[in-house]
Short mmCIF file of C-alpha atoms in Angstrom, two decimals:
data_model
loop_
_atom_site.label_atom_id
_atom_site.label_comp_id
_atom_site.label_asym_id
_atom_site.label_seq_id
_atom_site.Cartn_x
_atom_site.Cartn_y
_atom_site.Cartn_z
CA GLU A 62 -63.09 -6.21 26.71
CA ASN A 63 -59.28 -6.54 26.63
CA ASP A 64 -59.06 -7.19 30.28
CA PHE A 65 -62.18 -9.60 29.87
CA ILE A 66 -60.07 -11.68 27.01
CA ARG A 67 -56.98 -11.86 29.11
CA ARG A 68 -58.76 -13.15 32.21
CA LEU A 69 -60.55 -15.78 30.22
CA ALA A 70 -57.12 -16.93 28.66
CA VAL A 71 -55.46 -17.30 31.92
CA SER A 72 -58.45 -19.03 33.55
CA ARG A 73 -58.01 -21.64 30.98
CA GLY A 74 -54.41 -22.00 31.34
CA ASP A 75 -53.52 -19.98 27.95
CA VAL A 76 -50.67 -17.74 29.46
CA HIS A 77 -48.41 -17.78 26.68
CA GLY A 78 -50.01 -15.46 24.36
CA LEU A 79 -53.19 -15.46 22.33
CA LEU A 80 -54.17 -14.75 18.57
CA ILE A 81 -56.87 -11.60 18.80
CA GLY A 82 -57.98 -11.70 15.27
CA ALA A 83 -56.35 -8.40 13.85
CA MET A 84 -54.14 -8.22 10.99
CA SER A 85 -51.57 -6.18 9.08
CA GLN A 86 -53.70 -4.24 6.08
CA PRO A 87 -52.47 -3.35 2.67
CA ASP A 88 -51.75 -0.06 3.92
CA GLY A 89 -49.32 -1.02 6.65
CA THR A 90 -52.21 -0.46 9.51
CA PHE A 91 -53.68 -3.15 11.74
CA GLY A 92 -57.26 -3.92 11.37
CA TRP A 93 -59.77 -6.75 12.67
CA LEU A 94 -60.14 -9.73 10.23
CA ASP A 95 -64.02 -8.98 10.02
CA GLY A 96 -63.27 -5.35 8.41
CA SER A 97 -64.56 -3.72 11.59
CA LYS A 98 -62.80 -0.41 12.43
CA MET A 99 -59.99 -0.71 15.15
CA ASP A 100 -61.09 2.05 17.27
CA TYR A 101 -59.00 0.52 20.19
CA ASN A 102 -55.66 -0.91 20.47
CA ASN A 103 -52.84 -2.14 23.31
CA PHE A 104 -49.68 -2.46 21.40
CA TYR A 105 -46.37 -2.65 23.46
CA PRO A 106 -44.46 0.61 22.94
CA GLY A 107 -42.47 0.18 19.74
CA PHE A 108 -45.09 -2.36 18.11
CA PRO A 109 -46.42 -3.25 15.68
CA GLN A 110 -42.93 -3.66 14.09
CA LYS A 111 -42.31 -4.15 10.35
CA ASP A 112 -41.44 -7.49 9.27
CA HIS A 113 -42.11 -8.91 12.76
CA GLY A 114 -45.41 -10.69 11.38
CA ASP A 115 -49.05 -9.78 10.06
CA CYS A 116 -50.96 -11.42 13.00
CA THR A 117 -51.66 -9.66 16.32
CA ALA A 118 -50.98 -11.42 19.90
CA MET A 119 -52.10 -10.41 23.37
CA ASP A 120 -49.50 -10.86 26.03
CA THR A 121 -51.68 -12.90 28.29
CA GLY A 122 -48.93 -13.37 30.71
CA SER A 123 -48.88 -9.58 31.77
CA ASN A 124 -51.72 -7.87 33.37
CA ALA A 125 -51.94 -5.49 31.06
CA GLY A 126 -52.94 -8.02 28.17
CA GLN A 127 -50.65 -5.67 25.66
CA TRP A 128 -50.44 -6.87 22.05
CA MET A 129 -47.69 -7.49 19.35
CA ASN A 130 -47.47 -8.51 15.90
CA VAL A 131 -46.35 -11.96 15.38
CA ASN A 132 -45.82 -14.28 12.49
CA CYS A 133 -49.43 -15.68 11.89
CA SER A 134 -48.15 -19.35 11.78
CA SER A 135 -47.67 -18.93 15.44
CA LYS A 136 -49.16 -21.95 17.29
CA LEU A 137 -51.11 -19.91 19.64
CA PRO A 138 -54.91 -20.35 20.97
CA VAL A 139 -57.29 -18.03 19.25
CA ALA A 140 -60.28 -15.70 20.81
CA CYS A 141 -62.92 -15.10 18.54
CA MET A 142 -66.14 -13.16 18.80
CA ARG A 143 -69.72 -13.88 17.50
CA GLN A 144 -73.10 -12.80 18.09
CA GLN A 145 -75.01 -14.80 20.16
CA ASN A 146 -78.73 -15.93 19.06
CA PRO A 147 -81.49 -14.69 21.92
CA SER A 148 -81.92 -18.48 22.72
CA GLU A 149 -77.91 -18.71 23.74
CA GLN A 150 -78.24 -15.79 26.01
CA PRO A 151 -76.89 -17.11 29.40
CA ALA A 152 -79.24 -16.41 32.02
CA GLU A 153 -78.77 -13.72 34.83
CA PRO A 154 -76.31 -15.15 37.63
CA THR A 155 -78.23 -16.44 40.73
CA CYS A 156 -77.36 -17.29 44.35
CA THR A 157 -78.91 -20.62 44.53
CA GLY A 158 -77.39 -22.01 47.77
CA GLU A 159 -77.33 -25.50 46.08
CA GLY A 160 -74.91 -27.82 44.45
CA TYR A 161 -72.09 -27.44 46.85
CA GLY A 162 -70.62 -29.43 49.74
CA GLU A 163 -67.21 -30.90 51.11
CA GLY A 164 -64.56 -30.95 48.69
CA LYS A 165 -66.55 -29.58 45.76
CA LEU A 166 -65.70 -26.45 44.07
CA ILE A 167 -67.75 -23.49 44.88
CA VAL A 168 -68.27 -19.93 42.98
CA SER A 169 -69.58 -17.11 43.33
CA PRO A 170 -72.64 -16.52 40.79
CA GLY A 171 -71.32 -15.84 37.42
CA TYR A 172 -67.64 -16.59 38.12
CA PRO A 173 -65.31 -15.79 36.02
CA TYR A 174 -67.38 -13.77 33.79
CA SER A 175 -69.47 -11.62 35.99
CA ALA A 176 -68.93 -10.99 39.68
CA SER A 177 -71.84 -8.59 40.43
CA THR A 178 -74.40 -10.99 41.99
CA PRO A 179 -73.96 -11.40 46.13
CA CYS A 180 -74.26 -14.59 47.70
CA ASP A 181 -73.89 -16.52 51.20
CA PHE A 182 -72.67 -19.78 51.54
CA VAL A 183 -73.43 -21.62 54.66
CA LEU A 184 -70.60 -24.29 54.97
CA SER A 185 -71.03 -27.13 57.72
CA VAL A 186 -69.43 -30.30 58.62
CA GLU A 187 -70.21 -32.91 61.38
CA ALA A 188 -70.09 -31.73 64.96
CA GLY A 189 -66.85 -31.90 66.80
CA LYS A 190 -64.98 -31.01 63.56
CA LYS A 191 -64.13 -27.65 62.06
CA VAL A 192 -64.37 -25.94 58.76
CA GLU A 193 -61.58 -25.36 56.74
CA LEU A 194 -62.16 -23.22 53.93
CA GLU A 195 -59.60 -22.50 51.33
CA ILE A 196 -59.72 -19.40 48.73
CA LEU A 197 -58.53 -20.97 45.35
CA SER A 198 -58.73 -17.72 43.80
CA LEU A 199 -60.50 -14.28 44.59
CA GLU A 200 -60.40 -11.47 42.19
CA ALA A 201 -62.50 -8.27 43.78
CA ASN A 202 -62.11 -4.65 43.24
CA SER A 203 -60.21 -3.51 46.80
CA CYS A 204 -62.51 -0.20 46.52
CA CYS A 205 -65.99 -1.97 46.85
CA ASP A 206 -65.91 -5.98 46.69
CA SER A 207 -65.37 -8.37 49.58
CA LEU A 208 -65.58 -11.87 50.97
CA ILE A 209 -66.35 -11.83 54.53
CA ILE A 210 -65.94 -15.15 56.45
CA TYR A 211 -67.96 -15.48 59.60
CA ASP A 212 -67.60 -18.13 62.55
CA GLY A 213 -71.14 -19.94 62.49
CA ASN A 214 -74.28 -19.08 59.86
CA THR A 215 -75.61 -15.83 61.64
CA GLY A 216 -74.00 -13.17 63.64
CA GLY A 217 -70.52 -15.01 64.21
CA SER A 218 -67.23 -13.51 64.76
CA VAL A 219 -65.52 -12.09 61.61
CA ILE A 220 -62.44 -14.78 60.67
CA ALA A 221 -61.52 -12.50 57.49
CA ASN A 222 -62.54 -9.70 55.28
CA LEU A 223 -60.85 -10.36 52.03
CA THR A 224 -60.66 -8.05 48.78
CA GLY A 225 -58.21 -7.53 45.82
CA ILE A 226 -56.37 -10.59 44.61
CA VAL A 227 -55.96 -13.65 47.07
CA THR A 228 -54.94 -17.23 45.66
CA SER A 229 -54.60 -20.57 48.02
CA LYS A 230 -55.41 -19.00 51.38
CA LYS A 231 -56.75 -21.23 54.22
CA PHE A 232 -59.19 -20.00 56.98
CA THR A 233 -60.47 -22.53 59.79
CA THR A 234 -63.55 -21.82 62.14
CA PRO A 235 -63.34 -22.69 65.96
CA SER A 236 -66.93 -24.26 65.15
CA ASN A 237 -68.66 -26.67 62.67
CA VAL A 238 -70.37 -23.92 60.58
CA MET A 239 -68.86 -21.18 58.32
CA ARG A 240 -70.63 -18.47 56.46
CA ALA A 241 -68.57 -17.04 53.53
CA SER A 242 -70.51 -13.92 52.35
CA TRP A 243 -69.75 -12.61 48.68
CA ARG A 244 -70.49 -9.18 48.83
CA PRO A 245 -69.70 -7.14 45.43
CA ASN A 246 -70.49 -3.36 45.28
CA GLY A 247 -70.76 -3.72 41.67
CA GLY A 248 -68.15 -6.58 40.95
CA VAL A 249 -66.89 -4.43 37.64
CA ASN A 250 -64.07 -6.12 35.70
CA VAL A 251 -63.33 -8.77 38.28
CA LYS A 252 -64.17 -12.59 38.25
CA GLY A 253 -65.26 -13.27 41.72
CA VAL A 254 -64.25 -16.01 44.00
CA ALA A 255 -63.65 -19.98 43.64
CA MET A 256 -63.30 -21.92 46.83
CA VAL A 257 -63.66 -25.47 48.32
CA TYR A 258 -63.99 -26.22 51.81
CA ASN A 259 -63.27 -29.58 53.92
CA SER A 260 -63.57 -31.18 57.66
CA VAL A 261 -60.64 -30.77 59.75
#
């Protein structure tokens, strides 16, 4: 949950910290605002510090998303959790193969909240041109998730096999058709892929 909140904040540009709804209690310990038990914490070593503030903020600029106590009047975004009504539950992500074209943002199903649904994207441009694909953001588990880029739509040669963290990287096919195949093997705690393609 801590990692999910950090990734969500970063995906929205909140890289300078985030209030997470925990405060100093009368006995000096920290607890959640709704009164629920704090059975996990991720404070930086040496925090919370006395007289440093009564609210808890996450350092969204670090991959660890560690916490520190801050002044409650700090002008930071806030993360809240609430129960969803059954009618508000999001549908399971699906791969439809629809709604993308040149210059449009293409994302793996469930991006950036869920990356467990595989999907193949066939990208084509007019004859005589080449497909240029830019990976805007790829976050995959290096052990088991990958984005494989092929020349052509079936059985073409592999142009790239990507995993881990990749940003702002371009790939071009020798033909006018490319297939980008998102292959998660679990897709746990990663956001998947966001990309865009154009003709060159």
